[in-house]
Short mmCIF file of C-alpha atoms and ligand atoms in Angstrom, two decimals:
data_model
loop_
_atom_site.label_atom_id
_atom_site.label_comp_id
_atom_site.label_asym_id
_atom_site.label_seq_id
_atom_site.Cartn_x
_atom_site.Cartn_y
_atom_site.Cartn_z
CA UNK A 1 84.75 75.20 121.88
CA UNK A 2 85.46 73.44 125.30
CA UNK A 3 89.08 73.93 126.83
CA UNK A 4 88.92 69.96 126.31
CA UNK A 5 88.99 70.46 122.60
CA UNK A 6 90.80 73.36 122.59
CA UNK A 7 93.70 71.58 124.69
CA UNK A 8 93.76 69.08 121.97
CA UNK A 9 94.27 71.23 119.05
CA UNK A 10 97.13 73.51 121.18
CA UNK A 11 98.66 69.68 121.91
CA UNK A 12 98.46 68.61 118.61
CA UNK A 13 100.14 71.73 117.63
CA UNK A 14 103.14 71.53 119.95
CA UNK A 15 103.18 67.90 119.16
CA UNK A 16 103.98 68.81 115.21
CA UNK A 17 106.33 72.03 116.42
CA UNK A 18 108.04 69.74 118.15
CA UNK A 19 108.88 67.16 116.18
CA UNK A 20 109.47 69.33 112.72
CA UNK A 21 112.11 70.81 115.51
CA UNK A 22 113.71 67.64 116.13
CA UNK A 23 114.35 67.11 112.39
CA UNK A 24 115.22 70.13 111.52
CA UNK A 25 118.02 70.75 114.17
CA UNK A 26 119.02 67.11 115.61
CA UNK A 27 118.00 68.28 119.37
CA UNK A 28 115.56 68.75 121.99
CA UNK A 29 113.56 72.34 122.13
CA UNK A 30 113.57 74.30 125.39
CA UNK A 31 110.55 76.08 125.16
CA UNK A 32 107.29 75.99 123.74
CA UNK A 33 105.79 79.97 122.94
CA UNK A 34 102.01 79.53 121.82
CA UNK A 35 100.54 83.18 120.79
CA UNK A 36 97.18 82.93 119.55
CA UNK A 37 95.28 84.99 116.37
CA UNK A 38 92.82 87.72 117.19
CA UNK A 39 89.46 88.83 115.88
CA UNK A 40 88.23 92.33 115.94
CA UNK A 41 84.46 92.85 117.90
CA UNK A 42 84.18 96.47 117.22
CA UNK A 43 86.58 99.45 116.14
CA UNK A 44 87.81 98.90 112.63
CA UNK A 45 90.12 101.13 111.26
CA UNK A 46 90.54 103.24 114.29
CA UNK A 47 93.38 102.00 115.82
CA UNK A 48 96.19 104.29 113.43
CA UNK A 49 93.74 107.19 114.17
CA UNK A 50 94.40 107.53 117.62
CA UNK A 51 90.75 105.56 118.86
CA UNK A 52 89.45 102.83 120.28
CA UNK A 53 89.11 99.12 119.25
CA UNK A 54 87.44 95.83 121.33
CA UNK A 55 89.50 92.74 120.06
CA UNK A 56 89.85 89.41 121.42
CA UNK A 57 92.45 87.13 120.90
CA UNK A 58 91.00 83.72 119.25
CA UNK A 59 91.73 79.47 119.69
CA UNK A 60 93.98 79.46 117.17
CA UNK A 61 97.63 79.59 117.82
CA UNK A 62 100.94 79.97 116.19
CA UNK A 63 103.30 77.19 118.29
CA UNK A 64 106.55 77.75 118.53
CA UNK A 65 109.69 75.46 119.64
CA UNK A 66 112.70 76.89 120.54
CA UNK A 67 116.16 76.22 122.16
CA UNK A 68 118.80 79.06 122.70
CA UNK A 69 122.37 78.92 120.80
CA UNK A 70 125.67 79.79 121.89
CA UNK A 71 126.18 82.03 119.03
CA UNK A 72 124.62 84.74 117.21
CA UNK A 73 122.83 82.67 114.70
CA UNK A 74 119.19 82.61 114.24
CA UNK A 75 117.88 79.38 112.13
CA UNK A 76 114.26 78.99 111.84
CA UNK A 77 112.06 76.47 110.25
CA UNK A 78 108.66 76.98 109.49
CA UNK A 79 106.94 73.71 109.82
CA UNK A 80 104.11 74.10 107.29
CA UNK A 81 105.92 76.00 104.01
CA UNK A 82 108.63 73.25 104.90
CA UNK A 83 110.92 76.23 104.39
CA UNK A 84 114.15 77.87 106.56
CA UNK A 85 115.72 80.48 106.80
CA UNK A 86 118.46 81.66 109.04
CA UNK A 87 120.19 84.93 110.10
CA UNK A 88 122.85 86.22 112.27
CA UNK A 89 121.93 88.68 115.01
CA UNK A 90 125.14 91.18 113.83
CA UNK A 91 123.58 91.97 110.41
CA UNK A 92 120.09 91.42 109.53
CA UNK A 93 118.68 91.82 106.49
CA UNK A 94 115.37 90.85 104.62
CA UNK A 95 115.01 87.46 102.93
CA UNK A 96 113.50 88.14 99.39
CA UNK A 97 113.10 84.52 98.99
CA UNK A 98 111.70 83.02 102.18
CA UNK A 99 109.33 86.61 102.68
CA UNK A 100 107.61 84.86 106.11
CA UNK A 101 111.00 84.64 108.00
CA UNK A 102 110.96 88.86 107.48
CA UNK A 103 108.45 89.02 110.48
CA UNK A 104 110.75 87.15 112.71
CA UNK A 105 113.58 89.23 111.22
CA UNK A 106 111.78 92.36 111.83
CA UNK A 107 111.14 91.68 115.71
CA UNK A 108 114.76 90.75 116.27
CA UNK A 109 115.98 93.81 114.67
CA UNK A 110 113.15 96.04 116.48
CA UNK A 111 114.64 94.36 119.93
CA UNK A 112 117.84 95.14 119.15
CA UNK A 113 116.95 98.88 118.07
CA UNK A 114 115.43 99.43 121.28
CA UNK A 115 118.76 97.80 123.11
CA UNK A 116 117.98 94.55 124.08
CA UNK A 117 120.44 92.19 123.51
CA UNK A 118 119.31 88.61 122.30
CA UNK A 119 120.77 85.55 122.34
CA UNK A 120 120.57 83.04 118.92
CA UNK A 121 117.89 80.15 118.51
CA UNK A 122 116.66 77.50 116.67
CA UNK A 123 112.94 77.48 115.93
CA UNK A 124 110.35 75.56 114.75
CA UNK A 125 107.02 77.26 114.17
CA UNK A 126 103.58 76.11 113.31
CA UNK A 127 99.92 77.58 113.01
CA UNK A 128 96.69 76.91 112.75
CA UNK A 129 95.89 80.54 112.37
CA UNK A 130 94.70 80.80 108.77
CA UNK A 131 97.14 82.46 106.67
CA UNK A 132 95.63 86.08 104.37
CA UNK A 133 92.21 85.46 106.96
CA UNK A 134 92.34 88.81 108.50
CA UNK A 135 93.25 86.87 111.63
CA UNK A 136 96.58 87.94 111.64
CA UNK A 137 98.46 85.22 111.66
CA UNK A 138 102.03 87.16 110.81
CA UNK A 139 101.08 89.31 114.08
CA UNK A 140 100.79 86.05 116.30
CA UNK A 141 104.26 85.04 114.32
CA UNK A 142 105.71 88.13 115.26
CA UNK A 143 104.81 88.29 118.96
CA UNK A 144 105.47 84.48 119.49
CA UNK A 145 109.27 85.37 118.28
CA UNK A 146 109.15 88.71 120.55
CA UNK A 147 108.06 86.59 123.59
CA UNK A 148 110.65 83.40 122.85
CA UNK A 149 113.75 86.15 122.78
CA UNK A 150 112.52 87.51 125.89
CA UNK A 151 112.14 84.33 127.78
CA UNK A 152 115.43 82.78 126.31
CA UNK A 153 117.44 86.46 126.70
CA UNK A 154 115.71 87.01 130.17
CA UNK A 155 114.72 90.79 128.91
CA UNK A 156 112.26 92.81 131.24
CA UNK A 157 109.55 93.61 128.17
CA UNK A 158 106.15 94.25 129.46
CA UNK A 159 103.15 93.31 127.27
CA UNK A 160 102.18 96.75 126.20
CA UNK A 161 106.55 97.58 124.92
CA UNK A 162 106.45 94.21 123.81
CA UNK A 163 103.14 94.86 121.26
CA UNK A 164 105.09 98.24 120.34
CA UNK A 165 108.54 97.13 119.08
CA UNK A 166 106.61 94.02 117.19
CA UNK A 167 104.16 96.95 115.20
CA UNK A 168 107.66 98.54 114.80
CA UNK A 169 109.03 95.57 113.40
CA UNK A 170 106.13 95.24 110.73
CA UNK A 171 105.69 98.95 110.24
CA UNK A 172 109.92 99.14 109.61
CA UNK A 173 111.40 96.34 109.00
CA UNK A 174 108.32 94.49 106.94
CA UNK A 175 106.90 97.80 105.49
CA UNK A 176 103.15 97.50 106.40
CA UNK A 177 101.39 100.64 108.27
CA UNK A 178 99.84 98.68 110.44
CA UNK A 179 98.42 100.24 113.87
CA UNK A 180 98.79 98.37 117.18
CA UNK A 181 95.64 96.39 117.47
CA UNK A 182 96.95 93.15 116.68
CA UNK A 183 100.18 92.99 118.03
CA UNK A 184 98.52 94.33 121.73
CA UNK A 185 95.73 92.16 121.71
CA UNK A 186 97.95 89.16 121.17
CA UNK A 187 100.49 90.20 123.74
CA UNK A 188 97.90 90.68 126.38
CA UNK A 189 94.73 89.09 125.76
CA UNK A 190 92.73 87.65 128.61
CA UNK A 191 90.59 84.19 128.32
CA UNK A 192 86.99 84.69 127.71
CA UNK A 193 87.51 88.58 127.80
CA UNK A 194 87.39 91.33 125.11
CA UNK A 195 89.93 93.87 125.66
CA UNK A 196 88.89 97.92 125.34
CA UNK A 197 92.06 99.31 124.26
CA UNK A 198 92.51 103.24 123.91
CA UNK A 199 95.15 103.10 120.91
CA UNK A 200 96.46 106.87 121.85
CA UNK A 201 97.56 106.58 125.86
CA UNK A 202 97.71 102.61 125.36
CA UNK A 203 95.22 102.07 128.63
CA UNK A 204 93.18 98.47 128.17
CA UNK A 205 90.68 97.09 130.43
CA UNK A 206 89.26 93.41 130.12
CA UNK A 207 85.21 93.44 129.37
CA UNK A 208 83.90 89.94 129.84
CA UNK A 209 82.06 88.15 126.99
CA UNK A 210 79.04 87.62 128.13
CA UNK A 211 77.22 83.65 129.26
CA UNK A 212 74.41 82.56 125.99
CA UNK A 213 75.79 84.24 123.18
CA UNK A 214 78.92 82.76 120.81
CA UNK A 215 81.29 84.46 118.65
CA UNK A 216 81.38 83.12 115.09
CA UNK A 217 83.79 83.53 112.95
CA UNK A 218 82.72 83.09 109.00
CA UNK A 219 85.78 82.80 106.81
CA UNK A 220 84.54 83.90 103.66
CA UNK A 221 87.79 81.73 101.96
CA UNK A 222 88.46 85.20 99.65
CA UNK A 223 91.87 85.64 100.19
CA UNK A 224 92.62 89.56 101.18
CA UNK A 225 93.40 91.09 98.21
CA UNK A 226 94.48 95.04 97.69
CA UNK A 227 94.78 95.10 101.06
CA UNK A 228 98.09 96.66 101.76
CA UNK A 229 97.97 99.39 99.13
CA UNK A 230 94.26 100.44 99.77
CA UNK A 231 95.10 100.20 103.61
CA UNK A 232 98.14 102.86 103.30
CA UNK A 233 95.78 104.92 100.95
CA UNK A 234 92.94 104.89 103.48
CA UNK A 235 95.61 106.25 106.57
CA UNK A 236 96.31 108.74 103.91
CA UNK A 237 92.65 109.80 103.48
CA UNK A 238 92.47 109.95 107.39
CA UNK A 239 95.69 112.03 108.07
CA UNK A 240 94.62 114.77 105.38
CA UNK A 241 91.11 114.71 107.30
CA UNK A 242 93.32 115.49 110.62
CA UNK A 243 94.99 117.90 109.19
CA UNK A 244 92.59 120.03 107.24
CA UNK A 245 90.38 119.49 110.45
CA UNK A 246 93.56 121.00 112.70
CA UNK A 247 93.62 118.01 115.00
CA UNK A 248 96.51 115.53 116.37
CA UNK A 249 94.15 112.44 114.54
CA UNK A 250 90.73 111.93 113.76
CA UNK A 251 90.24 110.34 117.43
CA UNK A 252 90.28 114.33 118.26
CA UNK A 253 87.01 115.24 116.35
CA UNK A 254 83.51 114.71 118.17
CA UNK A 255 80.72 113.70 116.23
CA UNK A 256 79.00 117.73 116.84
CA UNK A 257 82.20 119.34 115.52
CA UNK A 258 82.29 116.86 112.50
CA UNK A 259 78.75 118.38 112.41
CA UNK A 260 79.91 121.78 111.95
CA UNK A 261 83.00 121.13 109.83
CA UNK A 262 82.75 118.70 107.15
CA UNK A 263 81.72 120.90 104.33
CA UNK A 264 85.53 121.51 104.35
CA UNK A 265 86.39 117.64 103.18
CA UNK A 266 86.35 116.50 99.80
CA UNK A 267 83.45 114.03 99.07
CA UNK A 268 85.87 111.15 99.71
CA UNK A 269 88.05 112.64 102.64
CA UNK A 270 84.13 113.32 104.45
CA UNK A 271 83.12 109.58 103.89
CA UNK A 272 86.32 108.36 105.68
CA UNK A 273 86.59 110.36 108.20
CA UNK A 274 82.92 110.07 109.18
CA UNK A 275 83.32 106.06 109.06
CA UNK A 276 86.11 106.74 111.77
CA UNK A 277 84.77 109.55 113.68
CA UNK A 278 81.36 107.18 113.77
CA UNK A 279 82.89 103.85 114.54
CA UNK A 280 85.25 105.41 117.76
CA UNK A 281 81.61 106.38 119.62
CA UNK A 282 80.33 103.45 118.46
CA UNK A 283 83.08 101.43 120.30
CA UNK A 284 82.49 103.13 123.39
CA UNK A 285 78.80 102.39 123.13
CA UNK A 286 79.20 99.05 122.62
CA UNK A 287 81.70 98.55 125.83
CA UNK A 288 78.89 100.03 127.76
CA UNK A 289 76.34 97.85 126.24
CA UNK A 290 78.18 94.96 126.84
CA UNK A 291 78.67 95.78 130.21
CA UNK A 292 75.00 96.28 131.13
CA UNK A 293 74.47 92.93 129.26
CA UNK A 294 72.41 94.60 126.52
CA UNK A 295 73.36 92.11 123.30
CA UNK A 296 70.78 93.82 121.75
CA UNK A 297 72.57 97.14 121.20
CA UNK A 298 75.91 95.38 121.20
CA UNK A 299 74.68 93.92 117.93
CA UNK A 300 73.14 96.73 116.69
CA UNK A 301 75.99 98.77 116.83
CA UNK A 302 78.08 95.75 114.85
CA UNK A 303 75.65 96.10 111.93
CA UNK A 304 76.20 99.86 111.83
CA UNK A 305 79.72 98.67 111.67
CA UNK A 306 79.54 96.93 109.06
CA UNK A 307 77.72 99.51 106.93
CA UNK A 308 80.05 102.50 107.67
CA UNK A 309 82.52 100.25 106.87
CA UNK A 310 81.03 99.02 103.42
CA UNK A 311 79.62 102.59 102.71
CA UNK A 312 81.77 105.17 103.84
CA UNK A 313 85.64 103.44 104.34
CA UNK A 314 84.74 101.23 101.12
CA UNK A 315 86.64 98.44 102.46
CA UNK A 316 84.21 95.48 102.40
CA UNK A 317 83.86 93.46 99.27
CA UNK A 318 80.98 91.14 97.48
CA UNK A 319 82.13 88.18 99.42
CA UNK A 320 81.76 89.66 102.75
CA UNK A 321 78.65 91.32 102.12
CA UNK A 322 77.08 88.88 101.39
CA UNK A 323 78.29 86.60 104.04
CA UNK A 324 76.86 89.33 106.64
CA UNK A 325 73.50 89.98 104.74
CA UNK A 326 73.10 85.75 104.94
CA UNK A 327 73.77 86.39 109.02
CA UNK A 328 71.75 89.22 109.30
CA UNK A 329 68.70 86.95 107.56
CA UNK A 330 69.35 84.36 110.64
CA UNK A 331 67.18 83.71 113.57
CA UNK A 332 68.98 84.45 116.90
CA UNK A 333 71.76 86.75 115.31
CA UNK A 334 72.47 89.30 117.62
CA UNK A 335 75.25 91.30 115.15
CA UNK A 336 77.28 90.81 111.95
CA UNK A 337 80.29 92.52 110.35
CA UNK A 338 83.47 92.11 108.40
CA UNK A 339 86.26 92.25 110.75
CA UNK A 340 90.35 93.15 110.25
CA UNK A 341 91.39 94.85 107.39
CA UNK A 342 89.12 94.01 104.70
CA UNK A 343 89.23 93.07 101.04
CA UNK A 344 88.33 89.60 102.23
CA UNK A 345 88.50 87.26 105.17
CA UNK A 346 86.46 86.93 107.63
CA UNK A 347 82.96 88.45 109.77
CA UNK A 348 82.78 88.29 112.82
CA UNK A 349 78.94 87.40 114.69
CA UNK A 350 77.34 87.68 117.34
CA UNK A 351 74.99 84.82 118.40
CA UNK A 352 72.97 83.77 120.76
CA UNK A 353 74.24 79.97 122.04
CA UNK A 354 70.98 77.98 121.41
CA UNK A 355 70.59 79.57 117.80
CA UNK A 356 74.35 78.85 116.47
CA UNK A 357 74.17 75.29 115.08
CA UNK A 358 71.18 76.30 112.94
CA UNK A 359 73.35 79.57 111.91
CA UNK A 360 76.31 77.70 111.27
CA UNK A 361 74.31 75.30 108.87
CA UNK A 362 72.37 77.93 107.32
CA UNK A 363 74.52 80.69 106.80
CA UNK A 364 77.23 78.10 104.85
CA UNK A 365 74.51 77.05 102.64
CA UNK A 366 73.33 80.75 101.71
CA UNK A 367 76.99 81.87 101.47
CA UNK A 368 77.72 79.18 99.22
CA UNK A 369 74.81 79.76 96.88
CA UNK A 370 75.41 83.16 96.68
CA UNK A 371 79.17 83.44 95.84
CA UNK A 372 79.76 79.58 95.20
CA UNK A 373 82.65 79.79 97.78
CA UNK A 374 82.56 77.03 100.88
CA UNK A 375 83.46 78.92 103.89
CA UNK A 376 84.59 77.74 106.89
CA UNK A 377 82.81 78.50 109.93
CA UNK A 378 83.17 77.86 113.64
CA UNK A 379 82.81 79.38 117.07
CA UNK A 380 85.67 80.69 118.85
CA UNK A 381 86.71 81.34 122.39
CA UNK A 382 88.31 84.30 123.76
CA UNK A 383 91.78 83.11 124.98
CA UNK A 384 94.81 84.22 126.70
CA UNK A 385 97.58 86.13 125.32
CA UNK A 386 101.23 84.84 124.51
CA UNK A 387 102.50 82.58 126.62
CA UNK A 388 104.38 79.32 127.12
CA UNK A 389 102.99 76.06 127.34
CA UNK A 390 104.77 72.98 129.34
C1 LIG B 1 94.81 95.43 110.27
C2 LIG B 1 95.89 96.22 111.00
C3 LIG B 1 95.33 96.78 112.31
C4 LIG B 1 94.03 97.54 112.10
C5 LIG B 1 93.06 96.71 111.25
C6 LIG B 1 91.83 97.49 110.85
O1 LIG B 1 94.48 94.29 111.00
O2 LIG B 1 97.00 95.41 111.26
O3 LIG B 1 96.31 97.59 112.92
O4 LIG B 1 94.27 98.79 111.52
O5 LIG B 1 93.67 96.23 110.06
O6 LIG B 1 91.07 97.80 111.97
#
């Protein structure tokens, strides 16, 4: 997508952020915080075992106005439920009725934990970030809120502490495991950049995306389902594979030892831990690959992906096979997997430029016919991490 278009949707964004604020609260927003969705390249399921993942954050954005209070309150309206909620910053507790406001609960809370003191706000938030996508929208929510207390409170949060107290927020406060993927790549993505990020020390270096190949998103419209029990069950699996194996996390077993050892696993315990012990050398391969612009191997390595992921984690479903199996049938398709969580969503492709109108035609038509689901499909741009926009 040109920067053109891309401008356009951001503006059309703040445009409705800012007048739902308006209404809502009878004055003028300070500041707008824009923090965009991500989407996963390589290194699924790693992240909670210590590994390595290659996200990029996406054109799609959470906006959010805000203005600062002279109290302690916290009122926030999200723009497309047409729903508020509010909160004071000296007792916060979860909202059973309006569950999205817990996110923005959670980070306030996790600030406050860590000893930041906040000052109260009125927001207005909006997203074009599908919602249940595996594009984690609530993870752009929660950073956007992160990023508009530490602007408003002047706090000194770097990106990296910043991505840590918003996982807290959702691991604690929300109740979801989730690892740190999402909430770093928002927090510090880079425009047209993939970010390598070693989820144990928390070191991240920017690998370009390469000129004449495009990263598709196909949203396969199933809603995730399962996806928070089967995700807790699946850390589970892995920690009991750590600890039978005597290691700090999975991240600590080489492929040769795995070799040697995993005649001690149950049948199940094996399968998962091989899909993670797999999929961490796979990410490094695929850094390297894409840094000695070989596509080739980039994409072969997605498609192994995708099959340790279907065969051994068990966390693809009919819908996003066969999504992938309609990419893999394309003409000019570097690489194809599911990408996030699972259970639904969205894949993630690799594709070379002069080949993706033909995919994008093709692939919706075989998806369609196959699961009689429309998807939605479209190219995205890496993009910056949160930030503000004038
Ligand atoms: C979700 C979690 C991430 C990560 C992925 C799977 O998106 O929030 O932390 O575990 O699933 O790779």
């Amino acid at each position: 997508m040109s920067s053109e278009i891309l401008d356009q949707r951001l503006l059309a964004l703040r445009e409705r952020a800012h007048q739902a604020f308006r209404q809502a609260f009878q004055r003028e927003p300070t500041l707008f915080v824009v923090a965009p969705g991500r989407v996963n390249l390589i290194g699924e399921h790693t992240d909670y075992n210590d590994g390595f993942v290659l996200p990029a954050a996406i054109d799609r954005h959470v906006v959010m106005a805000v203005a600062p209070r002279e109290d302690d309150l916290v009122r926030l309206y999200a723009v497309d439920f047409d729903a508020r909620s509010r909160f004071s910053l000296q007792d916060i507790q979860h909202d059973e009725a309006e569950q999205w406001s817990n996110y923005e609960r959670g980070v306030a809370w996790a600030l406050q934990e860590a000893g930041y003191t906040l000052r109260g706000m009125d927001a207005a938030l909006t997203s074009d970030v599908p919602i249940g996508s595996g594009l984690s929208s609530s993870a752009a929510v929660e950073v956007a809120t992160a990023y508009a207390f530490q602007v408003l409170g002047g706090l000194s949060l770097d990106g990296v502490k910043r991505a840590l107290l918003c996982q807290k927020a959702e691991n604690d406060f929300v109740g979801m495991r989730c690892g740190i993927m999402d909430q770093f790549i928002i927090s510090l993505g880079k425009r047209d950049h993939a970010l390598l990020i070693d989820c144990r020390s928390l070191e991240h270096r920017a690998v370009p995306i390469p000129p004449g190949c495009s990263l598709i998103i196909c949203d396969t419209k199933k809603r995730r389902g399962l996806v928070d029990s089967e995700y807790n069950k699946r850390r589970q699996e892995c920690e009991l594979g750590a600890k039978i194996l005597g290691v700090r996390a999975l991240r600590d077993v080489t492929p040769e030892m795995f070799a040697k050892r995993q005649n001690e696993l149950n049948e199940i315990t094996r399968k998962r831990c091989r899909h993670v012990i797999t999929e961490n050398q796979r990410v490094l391969d695929a850094v390297r690959a894409l840094e000695a612009g070989d596509l080739e191997r980039f994409g072969e390595l997605m498609n192994a992906s995708h099959i340790s992921l279907r065969d051994d984690y068990e966390v693809s479903c009919p819908e996003l096979d066969a999504m992938v199996e309609a990419a893999w049938r394309q003409e000019g398709v570097l690489g194809a997997r599911m990408t996030g969580a699972g259970f639904g969503g969205c894949t993630i492709n690799l594709v070379l430029s002069e080949a993706a109108p033909a995919f994008e035609r093709n692939v919706a038509r075989e998806y369609k016919e196959a699961t009689g689901l429309t998807p939605e499909i479209y190219v995205c741009r890496a993009e910056e991490g949160v930030h503000t926009l004038g």
